[in-house]
Short mmCIF file of C-alpha atoms and ligand atoms in Angstrom, two decimals:
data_model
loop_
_atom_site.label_atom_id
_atom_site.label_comp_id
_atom_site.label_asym_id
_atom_site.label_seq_id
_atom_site.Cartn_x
_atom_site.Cartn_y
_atom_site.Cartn_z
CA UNK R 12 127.14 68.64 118.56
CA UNK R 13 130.22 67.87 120.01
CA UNK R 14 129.28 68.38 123.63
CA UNK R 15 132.70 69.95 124.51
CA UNK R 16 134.29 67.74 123.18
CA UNK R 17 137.34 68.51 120.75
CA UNK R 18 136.07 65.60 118.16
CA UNK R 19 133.48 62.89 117.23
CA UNK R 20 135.88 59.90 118.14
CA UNK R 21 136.84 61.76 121.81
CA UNK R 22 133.26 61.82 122.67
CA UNK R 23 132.39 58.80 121.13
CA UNK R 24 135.19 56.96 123.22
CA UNK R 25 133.79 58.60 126.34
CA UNK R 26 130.03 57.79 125.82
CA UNK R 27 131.21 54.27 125.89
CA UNK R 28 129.99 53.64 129.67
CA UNK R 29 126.82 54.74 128.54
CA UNK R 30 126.46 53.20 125.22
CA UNK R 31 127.43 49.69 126.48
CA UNK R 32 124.67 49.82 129.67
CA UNK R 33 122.37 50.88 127.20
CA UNK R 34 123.50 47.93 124.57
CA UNK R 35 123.28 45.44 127.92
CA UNK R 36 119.83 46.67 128.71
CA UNK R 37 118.01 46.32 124.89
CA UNK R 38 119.68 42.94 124.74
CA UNK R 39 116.72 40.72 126.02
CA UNK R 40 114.08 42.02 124.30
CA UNK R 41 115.78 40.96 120.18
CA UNK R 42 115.63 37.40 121.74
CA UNK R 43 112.95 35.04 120.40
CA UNK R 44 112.66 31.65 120.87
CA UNK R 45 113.03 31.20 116.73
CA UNK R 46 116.12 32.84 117.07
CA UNK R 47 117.44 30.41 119.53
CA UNK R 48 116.16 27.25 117.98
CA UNK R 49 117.84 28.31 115.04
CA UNK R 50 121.33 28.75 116.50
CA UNK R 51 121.44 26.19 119.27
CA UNK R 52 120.80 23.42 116.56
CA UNK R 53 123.71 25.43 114.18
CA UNK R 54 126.30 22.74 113.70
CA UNK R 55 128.60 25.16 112.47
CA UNK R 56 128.38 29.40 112.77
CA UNK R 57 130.51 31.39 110.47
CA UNK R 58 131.10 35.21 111.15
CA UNK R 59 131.36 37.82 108.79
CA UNK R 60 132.51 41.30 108.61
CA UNK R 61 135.13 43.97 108.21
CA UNK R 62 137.27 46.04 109.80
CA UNK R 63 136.93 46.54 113.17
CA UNK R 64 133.53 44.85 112.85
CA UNK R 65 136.12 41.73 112.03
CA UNK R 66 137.82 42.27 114.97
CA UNK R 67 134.65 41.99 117.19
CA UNK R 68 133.82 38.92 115.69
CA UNK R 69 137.61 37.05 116.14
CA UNK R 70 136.73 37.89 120.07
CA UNK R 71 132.65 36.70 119.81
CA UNK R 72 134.82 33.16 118.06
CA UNK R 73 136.35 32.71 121.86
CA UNK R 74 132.80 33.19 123.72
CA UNK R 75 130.59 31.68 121.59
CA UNK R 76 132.89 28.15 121.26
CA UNK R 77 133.51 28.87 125.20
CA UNK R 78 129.86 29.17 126.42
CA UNK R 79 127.99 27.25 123.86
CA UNK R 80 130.52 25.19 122.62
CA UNK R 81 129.38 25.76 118.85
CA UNK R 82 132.30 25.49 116.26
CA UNK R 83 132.99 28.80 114.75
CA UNK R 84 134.99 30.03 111.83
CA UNK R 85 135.46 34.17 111.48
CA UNK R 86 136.35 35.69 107.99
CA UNK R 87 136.69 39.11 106.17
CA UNK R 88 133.26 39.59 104.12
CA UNK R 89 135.69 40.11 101.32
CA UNK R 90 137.32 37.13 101.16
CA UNK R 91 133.95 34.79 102.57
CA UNK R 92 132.33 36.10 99.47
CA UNK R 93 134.78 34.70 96.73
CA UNK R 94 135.63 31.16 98.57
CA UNK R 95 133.75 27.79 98.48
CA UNK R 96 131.41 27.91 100.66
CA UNK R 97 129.90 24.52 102.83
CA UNK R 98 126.62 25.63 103.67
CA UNK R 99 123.48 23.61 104.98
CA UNK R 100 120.74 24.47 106.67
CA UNK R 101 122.19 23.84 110.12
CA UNK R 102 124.92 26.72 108.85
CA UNK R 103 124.43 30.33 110.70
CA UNK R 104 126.01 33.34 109.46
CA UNK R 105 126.46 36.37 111.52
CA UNK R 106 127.48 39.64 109.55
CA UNK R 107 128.26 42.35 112.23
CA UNK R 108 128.22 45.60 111.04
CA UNK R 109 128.14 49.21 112.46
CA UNK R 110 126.16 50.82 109.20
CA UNK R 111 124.74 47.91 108.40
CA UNK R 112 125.72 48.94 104.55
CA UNK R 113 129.41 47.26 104.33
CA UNK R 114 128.90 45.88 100.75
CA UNK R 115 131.00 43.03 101.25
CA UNK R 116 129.03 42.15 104.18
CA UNK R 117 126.43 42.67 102.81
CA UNK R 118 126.24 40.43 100.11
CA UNK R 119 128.21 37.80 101.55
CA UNK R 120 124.88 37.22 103.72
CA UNK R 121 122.70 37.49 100.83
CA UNK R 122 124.71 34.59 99.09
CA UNK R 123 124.80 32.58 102.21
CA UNK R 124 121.34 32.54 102.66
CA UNK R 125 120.43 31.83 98.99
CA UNK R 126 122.20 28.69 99.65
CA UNK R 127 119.97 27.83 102.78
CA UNK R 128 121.96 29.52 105.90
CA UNK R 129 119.91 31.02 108.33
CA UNK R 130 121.19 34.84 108.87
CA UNK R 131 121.51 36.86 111.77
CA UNK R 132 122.39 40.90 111.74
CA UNK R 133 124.65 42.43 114.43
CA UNK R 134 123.86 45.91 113.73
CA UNK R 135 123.74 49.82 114.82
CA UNK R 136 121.76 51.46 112.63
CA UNK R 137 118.39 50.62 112.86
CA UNK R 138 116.49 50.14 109.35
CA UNK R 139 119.45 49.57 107.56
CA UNK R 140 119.88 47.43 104.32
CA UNK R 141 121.63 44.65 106.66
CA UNK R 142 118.90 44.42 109.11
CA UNK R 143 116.44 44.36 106.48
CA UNK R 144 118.06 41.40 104.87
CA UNK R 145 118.99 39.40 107.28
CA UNK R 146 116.19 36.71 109.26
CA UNK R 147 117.08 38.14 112.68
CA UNK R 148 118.97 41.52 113.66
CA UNK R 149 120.36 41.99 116.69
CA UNK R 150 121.44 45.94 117.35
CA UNK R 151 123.46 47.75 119.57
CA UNK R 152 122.50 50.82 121.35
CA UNK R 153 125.10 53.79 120.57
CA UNK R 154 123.37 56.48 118.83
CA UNK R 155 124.90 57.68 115.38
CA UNK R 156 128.58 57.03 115.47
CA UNK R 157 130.12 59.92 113.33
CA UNK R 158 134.19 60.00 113.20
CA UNK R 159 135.00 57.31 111.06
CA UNK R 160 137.18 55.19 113.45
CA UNK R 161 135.03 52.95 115.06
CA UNK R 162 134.76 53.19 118.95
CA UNK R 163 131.79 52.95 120.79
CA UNK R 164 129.87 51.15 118.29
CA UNK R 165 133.26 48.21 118.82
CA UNK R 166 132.58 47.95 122.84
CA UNK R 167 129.12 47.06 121.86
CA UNK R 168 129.30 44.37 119.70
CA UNK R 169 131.37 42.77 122.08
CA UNK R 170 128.60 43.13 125.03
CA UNK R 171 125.84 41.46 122.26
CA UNK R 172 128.00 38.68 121.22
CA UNK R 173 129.27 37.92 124.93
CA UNK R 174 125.00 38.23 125.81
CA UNK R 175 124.48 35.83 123.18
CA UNK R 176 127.17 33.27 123.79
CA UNK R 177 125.73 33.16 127.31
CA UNK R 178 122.14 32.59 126.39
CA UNK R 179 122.95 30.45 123.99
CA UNK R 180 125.21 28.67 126.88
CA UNK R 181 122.10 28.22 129.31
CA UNK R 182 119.77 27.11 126.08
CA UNK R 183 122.04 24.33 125.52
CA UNK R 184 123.27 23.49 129.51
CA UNK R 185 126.99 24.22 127.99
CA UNK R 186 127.34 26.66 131.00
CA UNK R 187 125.79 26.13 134.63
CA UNK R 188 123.22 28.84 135.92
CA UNK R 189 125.99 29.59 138.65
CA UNK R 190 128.49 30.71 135.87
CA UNK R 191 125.81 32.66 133.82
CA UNK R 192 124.61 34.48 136.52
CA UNK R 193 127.57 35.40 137.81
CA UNK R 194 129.07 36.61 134.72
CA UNK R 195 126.02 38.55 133.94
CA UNK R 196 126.80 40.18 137.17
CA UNK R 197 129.79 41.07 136.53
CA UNK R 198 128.99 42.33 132.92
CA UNK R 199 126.81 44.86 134.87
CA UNK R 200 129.85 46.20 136.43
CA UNK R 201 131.32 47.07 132.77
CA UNK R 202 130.25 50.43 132.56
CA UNK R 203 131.79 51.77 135.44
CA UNK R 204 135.30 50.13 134.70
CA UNK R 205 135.11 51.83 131.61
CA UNK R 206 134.53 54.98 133.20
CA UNK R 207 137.77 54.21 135.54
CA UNK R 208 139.65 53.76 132.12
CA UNK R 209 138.42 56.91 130.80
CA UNK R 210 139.71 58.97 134.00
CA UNK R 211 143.17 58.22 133.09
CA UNK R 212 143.12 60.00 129.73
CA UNK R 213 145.38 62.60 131.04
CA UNK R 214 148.69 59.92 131.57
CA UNK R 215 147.61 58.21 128.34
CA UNK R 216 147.70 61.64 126.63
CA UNK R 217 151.57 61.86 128.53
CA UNK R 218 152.34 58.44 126.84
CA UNK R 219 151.32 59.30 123.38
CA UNK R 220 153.18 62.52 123.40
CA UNK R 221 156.27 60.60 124.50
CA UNK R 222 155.77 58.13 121.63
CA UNK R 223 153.91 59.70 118.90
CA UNK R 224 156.69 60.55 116.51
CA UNK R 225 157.46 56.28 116.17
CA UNK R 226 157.60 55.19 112.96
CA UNK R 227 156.05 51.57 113.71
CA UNK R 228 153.98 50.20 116.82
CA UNK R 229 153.91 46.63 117.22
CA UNK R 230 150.76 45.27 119.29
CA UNK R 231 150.42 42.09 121.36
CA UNK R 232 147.69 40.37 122.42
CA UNK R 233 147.21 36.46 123.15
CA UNK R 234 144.18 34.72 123.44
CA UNK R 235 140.81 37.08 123.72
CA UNK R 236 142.79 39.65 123.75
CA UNK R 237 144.65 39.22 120.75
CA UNK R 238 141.81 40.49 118.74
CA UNK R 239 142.15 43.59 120.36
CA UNK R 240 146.30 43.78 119.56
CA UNK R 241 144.64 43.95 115.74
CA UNK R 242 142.42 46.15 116.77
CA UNK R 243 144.56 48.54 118.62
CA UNK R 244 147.27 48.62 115.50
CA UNK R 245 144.00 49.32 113.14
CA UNK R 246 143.04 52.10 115.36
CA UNK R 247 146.54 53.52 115.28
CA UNK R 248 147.26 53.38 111.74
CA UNK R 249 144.34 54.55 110.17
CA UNK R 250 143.98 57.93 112.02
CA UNK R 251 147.72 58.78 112.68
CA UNK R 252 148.96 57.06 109.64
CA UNK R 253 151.78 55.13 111.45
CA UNK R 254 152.59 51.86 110.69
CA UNK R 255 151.01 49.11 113.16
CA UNK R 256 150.65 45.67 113.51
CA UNK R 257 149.45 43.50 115.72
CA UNK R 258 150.50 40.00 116.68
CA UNK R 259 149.56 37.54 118.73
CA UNK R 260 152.68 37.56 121.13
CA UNK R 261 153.55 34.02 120.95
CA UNK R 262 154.05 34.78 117.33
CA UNK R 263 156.77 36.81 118.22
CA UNK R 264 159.43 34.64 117.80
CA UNK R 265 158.43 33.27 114.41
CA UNK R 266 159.12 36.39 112.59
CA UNK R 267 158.47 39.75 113.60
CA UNK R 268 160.74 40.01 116.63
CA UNK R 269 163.47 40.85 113.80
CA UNK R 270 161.42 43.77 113.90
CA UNK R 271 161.83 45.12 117.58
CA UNK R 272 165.12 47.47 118.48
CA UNK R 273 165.21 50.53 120.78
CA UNK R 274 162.99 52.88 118.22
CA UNK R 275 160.32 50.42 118.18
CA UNK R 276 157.19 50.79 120.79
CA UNK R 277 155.47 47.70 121.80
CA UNK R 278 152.09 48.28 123.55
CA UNK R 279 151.32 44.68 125.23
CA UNK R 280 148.58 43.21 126.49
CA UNK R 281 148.90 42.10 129.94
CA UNK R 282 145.71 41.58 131.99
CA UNK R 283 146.16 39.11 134.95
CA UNK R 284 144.37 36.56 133.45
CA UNK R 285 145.29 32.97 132.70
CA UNK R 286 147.91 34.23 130.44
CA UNK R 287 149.70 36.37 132.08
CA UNK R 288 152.99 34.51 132.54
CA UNK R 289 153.46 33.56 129.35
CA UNK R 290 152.38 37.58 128.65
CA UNK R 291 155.41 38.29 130.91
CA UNK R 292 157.39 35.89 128.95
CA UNK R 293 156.95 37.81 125.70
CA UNK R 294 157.26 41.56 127.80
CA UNK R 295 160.82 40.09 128.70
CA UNK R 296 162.04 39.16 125.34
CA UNK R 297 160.61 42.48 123.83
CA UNK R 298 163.00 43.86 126.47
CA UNK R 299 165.79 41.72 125.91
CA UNK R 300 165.96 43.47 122.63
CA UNK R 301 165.47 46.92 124.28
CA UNK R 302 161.82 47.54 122.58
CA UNK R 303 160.38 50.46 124.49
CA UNK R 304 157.10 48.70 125.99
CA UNK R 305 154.09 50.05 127.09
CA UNK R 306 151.59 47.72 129.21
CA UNK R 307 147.99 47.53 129.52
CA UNK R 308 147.90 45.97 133.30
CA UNK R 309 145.63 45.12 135.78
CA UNK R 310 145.19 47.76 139.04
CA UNK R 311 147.41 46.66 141.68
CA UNK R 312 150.07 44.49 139.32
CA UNK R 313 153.21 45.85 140.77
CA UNK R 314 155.63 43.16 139.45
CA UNK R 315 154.66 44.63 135.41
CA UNK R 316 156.63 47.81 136.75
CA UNK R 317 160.03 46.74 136.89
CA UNK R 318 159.87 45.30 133.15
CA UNK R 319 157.77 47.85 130.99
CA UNK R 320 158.73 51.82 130.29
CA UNK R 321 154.90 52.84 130.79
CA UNK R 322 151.99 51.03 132.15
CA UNK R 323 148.04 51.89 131.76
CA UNK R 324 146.18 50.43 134.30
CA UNK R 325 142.55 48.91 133.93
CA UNK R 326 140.19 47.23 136.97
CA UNK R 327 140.39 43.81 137.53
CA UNK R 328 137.13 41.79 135.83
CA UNK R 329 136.67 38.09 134.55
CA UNK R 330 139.61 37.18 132.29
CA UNK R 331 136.42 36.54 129.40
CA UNK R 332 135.23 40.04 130.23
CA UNK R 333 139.14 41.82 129.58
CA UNK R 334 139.08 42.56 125.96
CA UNK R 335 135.72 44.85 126.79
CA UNK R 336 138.10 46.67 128.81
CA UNK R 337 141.66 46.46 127.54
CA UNK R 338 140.12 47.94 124.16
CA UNK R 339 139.46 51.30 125.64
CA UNK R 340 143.04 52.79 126.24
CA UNK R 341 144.02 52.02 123.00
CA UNK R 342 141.29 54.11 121.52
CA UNK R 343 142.38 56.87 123.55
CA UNK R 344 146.05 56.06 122.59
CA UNK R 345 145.46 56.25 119.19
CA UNK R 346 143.15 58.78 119.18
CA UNK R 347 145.75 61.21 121.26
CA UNK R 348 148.84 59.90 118.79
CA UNK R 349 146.94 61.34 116.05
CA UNK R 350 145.55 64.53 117.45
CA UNK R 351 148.78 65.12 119.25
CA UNK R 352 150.44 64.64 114.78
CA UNK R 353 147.61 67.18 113.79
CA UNK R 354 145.67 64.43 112.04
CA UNK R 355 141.69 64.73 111.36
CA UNK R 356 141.00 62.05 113.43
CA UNK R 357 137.03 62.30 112.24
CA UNK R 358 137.63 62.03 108.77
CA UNK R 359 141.12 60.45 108.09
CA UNK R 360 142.15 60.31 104.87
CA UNK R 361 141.40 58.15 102.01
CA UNK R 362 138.82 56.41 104.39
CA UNK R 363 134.71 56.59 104.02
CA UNK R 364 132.98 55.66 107.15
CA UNK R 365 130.60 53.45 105.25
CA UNK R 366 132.19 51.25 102.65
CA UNK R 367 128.93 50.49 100.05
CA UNK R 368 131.11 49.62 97.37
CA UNK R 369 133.36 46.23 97.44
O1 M6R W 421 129.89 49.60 109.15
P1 M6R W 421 130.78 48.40 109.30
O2 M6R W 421 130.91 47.90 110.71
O3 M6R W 421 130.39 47.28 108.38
O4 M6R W 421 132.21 48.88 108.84
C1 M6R W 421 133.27 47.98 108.73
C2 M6R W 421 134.59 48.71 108.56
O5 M6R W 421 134.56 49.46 107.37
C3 M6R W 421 134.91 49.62 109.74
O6 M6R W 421 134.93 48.92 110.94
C4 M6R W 421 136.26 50.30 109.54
O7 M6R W 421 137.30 49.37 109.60
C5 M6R W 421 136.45 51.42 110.58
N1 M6R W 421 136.99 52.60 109.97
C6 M6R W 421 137.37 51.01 111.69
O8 M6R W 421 137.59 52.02 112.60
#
């Protein structure tokens, strides 16, 4: 069942190359020209979801107000449900869920569309109450996903809402040909960058052991990959039970630097994208305050050495395409913290991996 593996979420993490060329290559066929219609005329798209679902859809924001230049808003199910909504039938919702049985997603879409939005499903389990409910579904291809911490099933929401942000792009000439086909050229490359990532589990395992017994991790992220900062402190905390947060980093300095001193690890985001100096900026005050840092950097970024205690290289891609990338060693991070504590990283406590109850 486990194919060698020691647990669901260690396998799960490595089918990843596989599960994300197989979500890139079922992505054409959900498309109808309905579908389209429907979305290119949205004047406003709101996405819903939970969790690390949620997280997906704070990166999808960036790409789909990017490529198709479509104003988005991004909200927990739970609190979309309860608020006042402005709906009209030029509103799209887009619930993303895994299971596809998140209550609070759930019925957050059924309310939205009883007040005329149209609906769309981002979903993995085919035949599930969400992709019943919703007008369109759009699925990802990763098999069941088991252990409750959501990896695989993460990586390929991403790849459907980056697809769809760049067809919806070339529908409505908000991105040249040139750019779309290059990106989707690049996008093809994803797998085996992940599978570069994955090689390196042995030094991430070395990292985790030197930091696992941390009370508190602080993650930071800016931009698209600030998403993934949340992401990576959600991972962290709910299957080793440490504390996390994450942050965008220029946050820092409005509050939870107080935080940092020489116990506290900060794992920070630092692809060489168009952020990177002001990245470096924030790496420097972490260290100004002796925080023990540990930097996800891009292959053949020498200059991050000098400033960080321990770096985790990734391959160079687009700076849209990082947080497909950047996600990865943080599972594994997380996922070693916790096995390394004697956690059940499949079935961490107090947590159900489907939520059907709000
Ligand atoms: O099935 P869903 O995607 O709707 O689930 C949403 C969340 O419950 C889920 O992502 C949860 O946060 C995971 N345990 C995260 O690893």
């Amino acid at each position: 069942e486990k194919a060698g593996y020691k647990h669901f979420m260690q396998k799960e993490i490595f089918e990843q190359p596989r599960t994300v060329a197989d979500t890139i290559s079922g992505f054409s066929s959900q498309i109808n020209e309905d579908l389209y219609n429907t979305v290119v005329n949205a004047d406003r798209i709101y996405i819903i979801a939970c969790g690390t679902s949620y997280h997906a859809g704070l990166v999808g924001k960036f790409w789909i107000e990017k490529f198709a230049k479509i104003p988005v808003e991004v909200d927990y199910a739970s609190e979309y449900r309860y608020r006042d909504k402005i709906i009209n039938d030029k509103t799209v919702i887009i619930g993303i869920s895994q299971s596809g049985e998140t209550a609070d997603t759930r019925f957050a879409l059924i309310d939205a569309q009883k007040e005329g939005a149209k609906t769309i499903g981002i979903v993995n389990v085919v035949g599930s109450s969400l992709s019943r409910e919703a007008d369109y579904t759009l699925y990802t291809y990763c098999g069941p996903e088991i252990g409750v911490a959501a990896t695989k099933t993460f990586t390929a929401q991403l790849i459907v809402l980056l697809l769809f942000a760049l067809e919806l792009g070339l529908k409505k000439n908000t991105i040249t040909k040139d750019l779309y086909e290059d990106l989707q050229q690049k996008i093809l490359s994803i797998p085996s960058k992940i599978e570069k990532i994955l090689l390196k589990e042995k030094s991430i395992k070395d990292i985790a052991y030197k930091y696992m017994n941390a009370s508190d991790f602080l993650f930071l992220g800016r931009n698209i990959n600030y998403p993934i900062a949340l992401e990576g402190a959600l991972k962290l905390k709910e299957i080793s039970y440490i504390h996390a947060e994450g942050y965008p980093a220029g946050e820092m300095k409005h509050g939870p630097i107080a935080l940092i001193d020489d116990k506290l690890p900060v794992v920070a985001l630092a692809p060489m994208d168009k952020f990177y100096e002001k990245m470096i900026s924030n790496i420097q005050e972490v260290k100004a305050r002796k925080g023990k840092l540990i930097a996800v950097a891009t292959e053949g970024d020498e200059n991050i050495k000098e400033l960080v205690d321990d770096i985790i290289y990734i391959p160079k891609t687009e700076d849209e395409l990082y947080p497909i990338l950047t996600v990865v060693p943080l599972q594994l991070l997380s996922y070693h913290i916790a096995t390394l504590l004697g956690k059940d990283v499949d079935q961490p406590r107090n947590l159900a991996k489907t939520v059907t109850v709000e």
